[in-house]
PDB file of C-alpha atoms and ligand atoms in Angstrom:
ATOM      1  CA  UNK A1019      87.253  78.124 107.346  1.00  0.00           C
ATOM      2  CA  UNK A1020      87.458  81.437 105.923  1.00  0.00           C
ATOM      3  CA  UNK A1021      84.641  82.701 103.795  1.00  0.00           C
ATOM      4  CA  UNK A1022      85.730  84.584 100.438  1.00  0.00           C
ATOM      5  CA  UNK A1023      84.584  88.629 100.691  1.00  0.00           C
ATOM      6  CA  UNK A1024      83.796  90.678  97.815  1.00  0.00           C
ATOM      7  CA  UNK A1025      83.989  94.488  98.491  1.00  0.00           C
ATOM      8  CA  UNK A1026      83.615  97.348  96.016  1.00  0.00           C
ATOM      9  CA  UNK A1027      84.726 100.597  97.645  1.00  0.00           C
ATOM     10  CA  UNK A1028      83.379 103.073  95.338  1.00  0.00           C
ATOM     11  CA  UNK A1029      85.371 106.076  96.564  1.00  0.00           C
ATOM     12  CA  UNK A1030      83.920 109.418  95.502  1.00  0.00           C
ATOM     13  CA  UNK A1031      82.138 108.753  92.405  1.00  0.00           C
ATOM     14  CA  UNK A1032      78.258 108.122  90.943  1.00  0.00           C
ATOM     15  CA  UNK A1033      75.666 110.224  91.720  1.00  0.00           C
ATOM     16  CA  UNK A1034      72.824 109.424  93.816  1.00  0.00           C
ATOM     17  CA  UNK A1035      70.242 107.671  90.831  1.00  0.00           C
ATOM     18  CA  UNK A1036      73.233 105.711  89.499  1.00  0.00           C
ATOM     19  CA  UNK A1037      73.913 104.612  93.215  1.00  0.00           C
ATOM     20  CA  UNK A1038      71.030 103.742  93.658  1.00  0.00           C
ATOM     21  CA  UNK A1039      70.167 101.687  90.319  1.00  0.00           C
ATOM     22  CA  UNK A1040      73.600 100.130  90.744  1.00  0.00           C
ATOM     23  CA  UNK A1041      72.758  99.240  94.169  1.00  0.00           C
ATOM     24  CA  UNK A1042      69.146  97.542  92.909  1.00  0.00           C
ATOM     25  CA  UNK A1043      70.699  95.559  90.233  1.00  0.00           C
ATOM     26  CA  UNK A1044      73.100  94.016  92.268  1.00  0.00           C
ATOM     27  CA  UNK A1045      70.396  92.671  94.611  1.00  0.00           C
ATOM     28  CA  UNK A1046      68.472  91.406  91.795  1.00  0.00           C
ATOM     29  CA  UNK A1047      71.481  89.671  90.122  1.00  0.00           C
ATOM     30  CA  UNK A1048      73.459  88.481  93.408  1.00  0.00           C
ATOM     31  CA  UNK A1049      70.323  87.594  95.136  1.00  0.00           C
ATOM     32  CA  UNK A1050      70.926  83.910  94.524  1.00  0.00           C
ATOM     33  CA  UNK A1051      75.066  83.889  96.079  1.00  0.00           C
ATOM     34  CA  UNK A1052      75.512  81.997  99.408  1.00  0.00           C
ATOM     35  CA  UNK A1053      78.937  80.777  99.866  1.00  0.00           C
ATOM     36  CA  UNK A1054      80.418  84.584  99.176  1.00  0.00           C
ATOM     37  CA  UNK A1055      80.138  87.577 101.555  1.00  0.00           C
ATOM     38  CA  UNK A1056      79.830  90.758  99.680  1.00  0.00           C
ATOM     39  CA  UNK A1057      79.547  94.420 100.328  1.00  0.00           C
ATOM     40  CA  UNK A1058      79.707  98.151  99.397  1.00  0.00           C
ATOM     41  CA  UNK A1059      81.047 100.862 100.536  1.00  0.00           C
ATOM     42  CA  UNK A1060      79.299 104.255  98.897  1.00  0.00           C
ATOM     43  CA  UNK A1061      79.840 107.783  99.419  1.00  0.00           C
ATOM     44  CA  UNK A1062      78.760 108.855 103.180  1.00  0.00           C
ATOM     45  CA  UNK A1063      75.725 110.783 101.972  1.00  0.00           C
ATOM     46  CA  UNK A1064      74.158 107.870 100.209  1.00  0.00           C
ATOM     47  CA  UNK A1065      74.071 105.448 103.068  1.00  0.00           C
ATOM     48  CA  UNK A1066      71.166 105.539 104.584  1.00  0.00           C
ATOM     49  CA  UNK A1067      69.018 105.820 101.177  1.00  0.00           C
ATOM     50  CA  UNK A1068      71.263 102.551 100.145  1.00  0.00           C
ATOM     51  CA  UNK A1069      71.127 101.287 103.359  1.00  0.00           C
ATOM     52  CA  UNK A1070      67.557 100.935 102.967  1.00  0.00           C
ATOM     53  CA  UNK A1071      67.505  99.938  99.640  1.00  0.00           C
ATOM     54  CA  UNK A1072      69.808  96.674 100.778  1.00  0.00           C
ATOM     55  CA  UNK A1073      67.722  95.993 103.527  1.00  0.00           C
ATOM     56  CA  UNK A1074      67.029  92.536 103.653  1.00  0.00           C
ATOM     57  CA  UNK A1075      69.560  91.259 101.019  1.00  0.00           C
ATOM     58  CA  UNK A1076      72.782  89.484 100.523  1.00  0.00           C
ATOM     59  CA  UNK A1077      74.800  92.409 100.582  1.00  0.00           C
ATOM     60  CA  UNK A1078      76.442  94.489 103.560  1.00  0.00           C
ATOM     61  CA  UNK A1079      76.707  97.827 103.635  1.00  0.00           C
ATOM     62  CA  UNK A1080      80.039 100.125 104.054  1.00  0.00           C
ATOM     63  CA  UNK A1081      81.765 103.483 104.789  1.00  0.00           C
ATOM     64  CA  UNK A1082      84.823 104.739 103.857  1.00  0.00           C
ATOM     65  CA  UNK A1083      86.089 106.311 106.777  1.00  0.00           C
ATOM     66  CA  UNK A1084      84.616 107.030 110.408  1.00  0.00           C
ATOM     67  CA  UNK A1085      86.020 109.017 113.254  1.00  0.00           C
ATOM     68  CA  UNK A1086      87.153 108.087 116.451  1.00  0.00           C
ATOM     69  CA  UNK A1087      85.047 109.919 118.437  1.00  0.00           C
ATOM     70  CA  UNK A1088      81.804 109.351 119.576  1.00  0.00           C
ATOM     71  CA  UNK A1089      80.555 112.703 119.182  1.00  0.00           C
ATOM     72  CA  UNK A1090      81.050 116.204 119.611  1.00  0.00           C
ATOM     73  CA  UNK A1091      82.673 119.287 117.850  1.00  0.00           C
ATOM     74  CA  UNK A1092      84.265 117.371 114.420  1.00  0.00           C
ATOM     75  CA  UNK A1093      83.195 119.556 112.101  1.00  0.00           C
ATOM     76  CA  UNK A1094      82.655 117.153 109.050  1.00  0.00           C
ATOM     77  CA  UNK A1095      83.217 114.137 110.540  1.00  0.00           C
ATOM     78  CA  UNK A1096      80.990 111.342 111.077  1.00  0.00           C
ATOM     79  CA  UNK A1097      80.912 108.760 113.912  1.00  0.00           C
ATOM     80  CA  UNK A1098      80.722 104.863 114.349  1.00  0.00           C
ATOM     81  CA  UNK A1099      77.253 105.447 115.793  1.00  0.00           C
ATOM     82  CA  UNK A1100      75.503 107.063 113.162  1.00  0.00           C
ATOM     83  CA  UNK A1101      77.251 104.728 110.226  1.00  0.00           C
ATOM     84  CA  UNK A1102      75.548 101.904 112.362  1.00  0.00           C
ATOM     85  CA  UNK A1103      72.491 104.065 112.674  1.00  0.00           C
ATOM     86  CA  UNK A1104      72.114 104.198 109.123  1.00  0.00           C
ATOM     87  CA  UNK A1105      72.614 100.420 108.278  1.00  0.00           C
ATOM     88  CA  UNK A1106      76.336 100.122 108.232  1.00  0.00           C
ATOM     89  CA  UNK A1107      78.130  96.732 108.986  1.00  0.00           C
ATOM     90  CA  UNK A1108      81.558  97.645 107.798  1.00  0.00           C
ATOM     91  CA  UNK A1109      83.904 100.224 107.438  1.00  0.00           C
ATOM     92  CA  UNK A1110      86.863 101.158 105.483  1.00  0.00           C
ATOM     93  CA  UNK A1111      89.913 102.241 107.622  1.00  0.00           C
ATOM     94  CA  UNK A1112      93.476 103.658 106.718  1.00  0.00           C
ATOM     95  CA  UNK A1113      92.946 103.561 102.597  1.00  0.00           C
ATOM     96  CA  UNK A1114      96.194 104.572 101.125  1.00  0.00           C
ATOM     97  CA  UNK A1115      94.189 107.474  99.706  1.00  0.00           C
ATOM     98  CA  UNK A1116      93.349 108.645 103.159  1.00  0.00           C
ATOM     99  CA  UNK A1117      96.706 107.996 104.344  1.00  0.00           C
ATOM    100  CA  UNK A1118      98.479 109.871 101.244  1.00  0.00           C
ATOM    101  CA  UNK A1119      96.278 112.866 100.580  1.00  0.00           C
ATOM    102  CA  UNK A1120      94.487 113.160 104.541  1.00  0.00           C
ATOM    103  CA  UNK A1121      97.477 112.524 105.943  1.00  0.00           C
ATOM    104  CA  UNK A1122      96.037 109.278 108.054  1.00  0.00           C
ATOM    105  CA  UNK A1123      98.693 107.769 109.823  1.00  0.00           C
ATOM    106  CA  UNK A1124      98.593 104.771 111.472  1.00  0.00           C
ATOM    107  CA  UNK A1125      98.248 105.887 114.928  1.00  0.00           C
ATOM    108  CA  UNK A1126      94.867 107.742 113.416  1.00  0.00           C
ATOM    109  CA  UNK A1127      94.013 104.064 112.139  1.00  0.00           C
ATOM    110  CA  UNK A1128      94.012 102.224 115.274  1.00  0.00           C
ATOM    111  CA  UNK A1129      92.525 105.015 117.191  1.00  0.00           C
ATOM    112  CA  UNK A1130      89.193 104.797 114.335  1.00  0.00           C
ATOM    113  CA  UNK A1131      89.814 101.104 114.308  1.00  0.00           C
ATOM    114  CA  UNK A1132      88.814 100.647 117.960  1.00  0.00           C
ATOM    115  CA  UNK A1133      86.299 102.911 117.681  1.00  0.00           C
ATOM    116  CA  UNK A1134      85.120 100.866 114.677  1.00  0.00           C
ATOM    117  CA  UNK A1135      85.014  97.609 116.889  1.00  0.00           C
ATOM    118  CA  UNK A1136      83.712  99.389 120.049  1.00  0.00           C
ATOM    119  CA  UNK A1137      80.616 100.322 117.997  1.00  0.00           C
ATOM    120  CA  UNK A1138      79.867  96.183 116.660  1.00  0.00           C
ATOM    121  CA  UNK A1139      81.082  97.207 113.144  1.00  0.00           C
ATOM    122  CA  UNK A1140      83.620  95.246 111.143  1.00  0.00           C
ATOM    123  CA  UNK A1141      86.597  97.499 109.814  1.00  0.00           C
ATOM    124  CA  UNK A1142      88.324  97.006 107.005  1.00  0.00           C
ATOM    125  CA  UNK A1143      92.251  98.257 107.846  1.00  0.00           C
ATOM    126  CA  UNK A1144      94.423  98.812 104.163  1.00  0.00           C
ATOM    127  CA  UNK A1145      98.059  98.694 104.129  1.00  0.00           C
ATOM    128  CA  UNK A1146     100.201  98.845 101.291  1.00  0.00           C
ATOM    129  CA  UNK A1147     103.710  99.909  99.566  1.00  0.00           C
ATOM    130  CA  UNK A1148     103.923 102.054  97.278  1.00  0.00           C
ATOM    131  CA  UNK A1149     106.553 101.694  93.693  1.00  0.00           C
ATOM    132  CA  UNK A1150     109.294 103.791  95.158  1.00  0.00           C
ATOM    133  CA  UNK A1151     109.172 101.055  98.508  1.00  0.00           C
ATOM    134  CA  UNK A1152     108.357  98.558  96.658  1.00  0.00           C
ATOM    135  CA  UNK A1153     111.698  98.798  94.089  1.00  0.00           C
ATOM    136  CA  UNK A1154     113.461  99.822  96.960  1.00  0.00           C
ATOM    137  CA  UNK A1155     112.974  96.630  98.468  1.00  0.00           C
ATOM    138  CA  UNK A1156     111.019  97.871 101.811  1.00  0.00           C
ATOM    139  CA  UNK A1157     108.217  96.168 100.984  1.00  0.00           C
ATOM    140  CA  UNK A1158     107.818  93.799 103.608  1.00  0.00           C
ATOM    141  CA  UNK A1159     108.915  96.093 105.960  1.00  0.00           C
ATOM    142  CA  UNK A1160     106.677  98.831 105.388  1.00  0.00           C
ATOM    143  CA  UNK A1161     103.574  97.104 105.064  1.00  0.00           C
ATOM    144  CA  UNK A1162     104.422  95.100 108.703  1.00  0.00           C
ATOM    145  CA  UNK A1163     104.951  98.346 109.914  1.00  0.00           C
ATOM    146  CA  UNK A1164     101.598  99.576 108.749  1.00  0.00           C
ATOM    147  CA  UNK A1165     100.419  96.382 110.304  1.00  0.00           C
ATOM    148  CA  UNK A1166     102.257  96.690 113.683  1.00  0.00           C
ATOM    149  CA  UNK A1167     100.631 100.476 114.111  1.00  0.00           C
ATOM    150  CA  UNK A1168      96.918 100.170 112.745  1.00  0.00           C
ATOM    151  CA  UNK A1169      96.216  96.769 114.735  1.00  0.00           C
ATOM    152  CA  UNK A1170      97.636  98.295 117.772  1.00  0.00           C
ATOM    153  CA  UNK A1171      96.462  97.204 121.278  1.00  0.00           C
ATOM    154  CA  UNK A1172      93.961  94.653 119.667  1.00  0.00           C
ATOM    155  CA  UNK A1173      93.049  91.640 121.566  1.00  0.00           C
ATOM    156  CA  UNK A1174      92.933  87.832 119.770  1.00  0.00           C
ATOM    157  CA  UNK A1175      89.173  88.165 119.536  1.00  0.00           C
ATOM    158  CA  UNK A1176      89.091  91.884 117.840  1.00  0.00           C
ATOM    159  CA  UNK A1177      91.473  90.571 115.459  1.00  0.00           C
ATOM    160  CA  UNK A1178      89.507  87.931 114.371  1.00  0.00           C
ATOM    161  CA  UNK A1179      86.480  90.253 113.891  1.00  0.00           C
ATOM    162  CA  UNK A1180      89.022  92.706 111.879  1.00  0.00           C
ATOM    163  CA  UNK A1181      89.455  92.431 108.414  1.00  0.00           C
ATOM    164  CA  UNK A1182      92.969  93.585 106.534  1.00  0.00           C
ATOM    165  CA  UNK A1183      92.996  94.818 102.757  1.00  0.00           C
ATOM    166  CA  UNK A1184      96.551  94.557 101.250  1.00  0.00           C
ATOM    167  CA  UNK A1185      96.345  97.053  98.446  1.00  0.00           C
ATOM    168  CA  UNK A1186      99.638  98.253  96.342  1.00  0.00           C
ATOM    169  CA  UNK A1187      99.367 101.643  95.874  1.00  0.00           C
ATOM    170  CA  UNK A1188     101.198 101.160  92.786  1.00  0.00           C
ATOM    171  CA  UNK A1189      98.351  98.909  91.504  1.00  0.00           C
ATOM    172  CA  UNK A1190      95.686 100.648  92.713  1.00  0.00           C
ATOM    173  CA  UNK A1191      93.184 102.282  89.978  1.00  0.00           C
ATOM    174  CA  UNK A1192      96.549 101.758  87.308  1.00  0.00           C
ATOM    175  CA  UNK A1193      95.277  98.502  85.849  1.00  0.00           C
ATOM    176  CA  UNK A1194      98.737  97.078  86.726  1.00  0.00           C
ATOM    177  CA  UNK A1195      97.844  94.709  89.052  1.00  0.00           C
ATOM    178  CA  UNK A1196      99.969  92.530  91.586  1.00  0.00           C
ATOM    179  CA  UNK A1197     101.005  88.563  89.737  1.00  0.00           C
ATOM    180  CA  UNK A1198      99.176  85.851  92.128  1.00  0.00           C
ATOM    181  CA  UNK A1199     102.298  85.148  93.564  1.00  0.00           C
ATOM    182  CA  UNK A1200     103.495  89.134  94.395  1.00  0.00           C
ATOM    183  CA  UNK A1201     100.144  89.357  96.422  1.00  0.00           C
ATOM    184  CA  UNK A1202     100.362  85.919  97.977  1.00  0.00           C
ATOM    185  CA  UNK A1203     103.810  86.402  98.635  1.00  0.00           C
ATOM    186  CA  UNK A1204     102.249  89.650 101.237  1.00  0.00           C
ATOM    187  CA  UNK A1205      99.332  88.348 102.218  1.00  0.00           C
ATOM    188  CA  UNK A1206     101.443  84.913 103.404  1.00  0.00           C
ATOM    189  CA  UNK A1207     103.880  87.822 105.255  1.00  0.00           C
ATOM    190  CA  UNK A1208     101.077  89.403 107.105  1.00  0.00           C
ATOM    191  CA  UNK A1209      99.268  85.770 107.892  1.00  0.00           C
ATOM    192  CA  UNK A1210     103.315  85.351 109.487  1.00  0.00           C
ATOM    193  CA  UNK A1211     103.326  88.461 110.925  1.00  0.00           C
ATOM    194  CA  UNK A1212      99.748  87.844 112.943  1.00  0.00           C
ATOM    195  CA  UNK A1213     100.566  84.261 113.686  1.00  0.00           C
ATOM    196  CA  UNK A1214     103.756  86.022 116.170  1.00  0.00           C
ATOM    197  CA  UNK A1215     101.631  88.819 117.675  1.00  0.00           C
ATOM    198  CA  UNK A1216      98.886  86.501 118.132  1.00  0.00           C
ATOM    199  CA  UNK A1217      98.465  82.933 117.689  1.00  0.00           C
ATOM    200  CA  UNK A1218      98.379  80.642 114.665  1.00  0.00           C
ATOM    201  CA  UNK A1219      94.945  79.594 115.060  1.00  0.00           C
ATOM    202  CA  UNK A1220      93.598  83.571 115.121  1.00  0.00           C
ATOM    203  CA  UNK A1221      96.213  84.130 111.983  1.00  0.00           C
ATOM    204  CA  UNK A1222      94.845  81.231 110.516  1.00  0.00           C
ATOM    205  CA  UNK A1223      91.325  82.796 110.706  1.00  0.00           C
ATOM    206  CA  UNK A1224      91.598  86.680 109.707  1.00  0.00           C
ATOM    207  CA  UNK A1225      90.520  87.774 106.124  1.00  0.00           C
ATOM    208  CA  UNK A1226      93.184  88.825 104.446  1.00  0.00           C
ATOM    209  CA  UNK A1227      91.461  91.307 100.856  1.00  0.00           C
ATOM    210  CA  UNK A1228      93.446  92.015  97.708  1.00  0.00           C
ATOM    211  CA  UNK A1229      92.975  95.305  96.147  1.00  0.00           C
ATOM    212  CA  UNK A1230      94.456  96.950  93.192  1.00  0.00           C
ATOM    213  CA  UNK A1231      93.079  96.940  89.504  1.00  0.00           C
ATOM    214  CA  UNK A1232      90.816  93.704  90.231  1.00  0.00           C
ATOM    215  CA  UNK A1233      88.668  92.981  87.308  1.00  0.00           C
ATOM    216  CA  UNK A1234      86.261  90.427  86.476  1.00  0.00           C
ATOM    217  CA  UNK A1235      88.784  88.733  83.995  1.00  0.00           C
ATOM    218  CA  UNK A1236      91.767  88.654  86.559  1.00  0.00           C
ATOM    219  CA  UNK A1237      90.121  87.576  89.935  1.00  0.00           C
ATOM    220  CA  UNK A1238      89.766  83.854  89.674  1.00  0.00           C
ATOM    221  CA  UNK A1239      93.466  83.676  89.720  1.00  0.00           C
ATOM    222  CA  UNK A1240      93.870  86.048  92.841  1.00  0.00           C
ATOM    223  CA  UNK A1241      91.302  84.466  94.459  1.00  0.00           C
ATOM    224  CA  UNK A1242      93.083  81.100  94.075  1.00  0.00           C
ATOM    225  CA  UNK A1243      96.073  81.857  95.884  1.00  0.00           C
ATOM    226  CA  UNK A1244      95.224  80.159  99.559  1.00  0.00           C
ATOM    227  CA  UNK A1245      96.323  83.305 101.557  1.00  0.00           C
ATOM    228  CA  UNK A1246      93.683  85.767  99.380  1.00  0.00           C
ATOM    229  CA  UNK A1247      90.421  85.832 101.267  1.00  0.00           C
ATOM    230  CA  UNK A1248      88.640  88.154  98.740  1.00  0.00           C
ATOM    231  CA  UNK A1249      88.596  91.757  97.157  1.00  0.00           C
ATOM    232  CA  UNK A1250      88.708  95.166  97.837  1.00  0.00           C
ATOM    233  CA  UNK A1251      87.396  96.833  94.153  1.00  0.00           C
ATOM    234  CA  UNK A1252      87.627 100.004  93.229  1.00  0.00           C
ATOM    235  CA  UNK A1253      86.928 100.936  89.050  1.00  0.00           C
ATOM    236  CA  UNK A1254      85.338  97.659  88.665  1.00  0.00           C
ATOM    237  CA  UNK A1255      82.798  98.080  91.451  1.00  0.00           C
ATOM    238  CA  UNK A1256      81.306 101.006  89.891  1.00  0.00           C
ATOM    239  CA  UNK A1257      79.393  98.972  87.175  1.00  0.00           C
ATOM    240  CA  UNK A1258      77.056  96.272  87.598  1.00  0.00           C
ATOM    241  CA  UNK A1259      78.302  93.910  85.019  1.00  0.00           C
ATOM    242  CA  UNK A1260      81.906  94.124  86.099  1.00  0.00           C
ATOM    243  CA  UNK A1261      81.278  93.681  89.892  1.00  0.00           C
ATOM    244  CA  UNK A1262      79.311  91.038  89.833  1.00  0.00           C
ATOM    245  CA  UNK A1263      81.944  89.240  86.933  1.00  0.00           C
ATOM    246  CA  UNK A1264      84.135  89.476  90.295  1.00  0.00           C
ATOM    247  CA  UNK A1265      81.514  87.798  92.984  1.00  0.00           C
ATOM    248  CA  UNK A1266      80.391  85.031  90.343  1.00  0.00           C
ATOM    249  CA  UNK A1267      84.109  84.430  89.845  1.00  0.00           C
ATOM    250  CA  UNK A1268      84.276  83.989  93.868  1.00  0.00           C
ATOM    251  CA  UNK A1269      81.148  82.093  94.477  1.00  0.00           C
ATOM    252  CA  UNK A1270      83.546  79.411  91.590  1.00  0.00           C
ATOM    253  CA  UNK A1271      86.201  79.324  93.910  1.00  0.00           C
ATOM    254  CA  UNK A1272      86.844  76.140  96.124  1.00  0.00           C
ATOM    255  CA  UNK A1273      89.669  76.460  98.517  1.00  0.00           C
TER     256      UNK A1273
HETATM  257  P1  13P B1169      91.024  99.919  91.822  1.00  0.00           P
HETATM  258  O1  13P B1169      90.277  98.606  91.842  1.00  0.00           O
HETATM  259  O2  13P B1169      90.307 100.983  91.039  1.00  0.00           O
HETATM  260  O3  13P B1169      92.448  99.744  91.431  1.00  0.00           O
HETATM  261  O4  13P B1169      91.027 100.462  93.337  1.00  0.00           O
HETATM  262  C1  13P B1169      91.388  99.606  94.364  1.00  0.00           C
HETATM  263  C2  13P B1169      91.097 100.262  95.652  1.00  0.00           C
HETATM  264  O5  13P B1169      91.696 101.268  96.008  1.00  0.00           O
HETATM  265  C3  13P B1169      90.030  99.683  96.482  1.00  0.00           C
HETATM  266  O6  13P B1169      90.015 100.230  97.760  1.00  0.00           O
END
């Protein structure tokens, strides 16, 4: 049985009081949710004050990026270790962001992604198309490519501790977002693609997040397809009311 996920990656934005009220409210007003995994992924610098102020609650903690390196001279990077250190349990890998404006390719994805697992945290690895690929018809191809390179080298039971994000780039912070049946269409591709590089029982078992312009008023219907596991949010994670519209509309959901 897969477990629906709720994740609000809140890219560079809010300053440190609204992070921090944000982060309070939620734990008041999701306190009560038990059938939904949820988490959020700040800016680095905030971590370990939010880290703290989640301690004990209902919601996991995440970064945005991590290096591959244990440690040493990275000027400006940060490890596995010290996200752990400070409280993390998950961490965003290969975000189409990183990928288009850091330059992230996929061989730098499954070298953090390893890392990521090597340290006891669970990664969160994005793929996605963008319009130009996508009315071009490459669509399947690119994101199994993505696929193919980030999950590199992993064995059956890193997999299953891996989770995948399919996020359009297209739809992502545009408010257009993927139909039901464009994302299900994917996510049922990648569940395919894992079931012949692994087995059908481990493809059977990975979460498989949507991302892309989810909103409170459009996630019961993504969340209903039976290959969408959960959310990645961007916008809508950034406000109380909205982001918890999206985890009540999950904790509804029966698969
Ligand atoms: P939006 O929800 O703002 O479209 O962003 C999605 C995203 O990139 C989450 O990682």
């Amino acid at each position: 049985m897969r477990r629906l996920f709720i994740a609000g990656n809140w890219k560079m934005n809010l300053d440190r009081g609204h992070s921090l009220s944000l982060v309070q409210g939620l734990v008041e007003s999701l306190r009560g949710v038990s059938n939904v995994d949820i988490a959020v992924c700040p800016p680095a610098v905030y971590l370990g004050e939010l880290g703290k102020a989640l301690h004990g609650s209902n919601i996991g903690l995440g970064a945005q990026n991590a290096y591959s390196k244990p440690e040493g001279a990275f000027t400006g990077e940060i490890s596995c270790s010290m996200l752990k250190d400070v409280g993390c349990r998950y961490v965003i890998l290969g975000h189409s962001e990183r990928r288009a404006i850091f330059g992230e390719t996929d061989q730098m994805v499954n070298e953090k992604l390893h890392a990521v697992l090597a340290a006891g945290l669970t990664p969160i690895v994005c793929v996605g198309e963008t319009l130009q690929q996508r009315e071009n018809g490459q669509t399947q191809q690119v994101v199994r490519s993505q696929c193919v390179g980030s999950l590199a080298g992993l064995s059956h039971d890193q997999m299953l501790k891996t989770v995948l994000a399919y996020e359009p780039v297209w739809a992502i912070g545009t408010g257009k977002t993927a139909t039901p049946a464009q994302a299900e269409e994917v996510h049922q591709d990648i569940r395919n693609l894992l079931e012949s590089h692994f087995s059908r029982e481990t493809s059977q078992n990975v979460i498989i997040l949507y991302g892309g312009s989810v909103k409170a008023d459009n996630a019961q219907e993504l969340l209903s397809e039976p290959n969408i596991d959960g959310a990645l949010v961007g916008g809508a994670s950034l406000k109380l009311d909205s982001f918890e519209g999206i985890v009540k509309a999950a904790t509804s959901i029966k698969k």
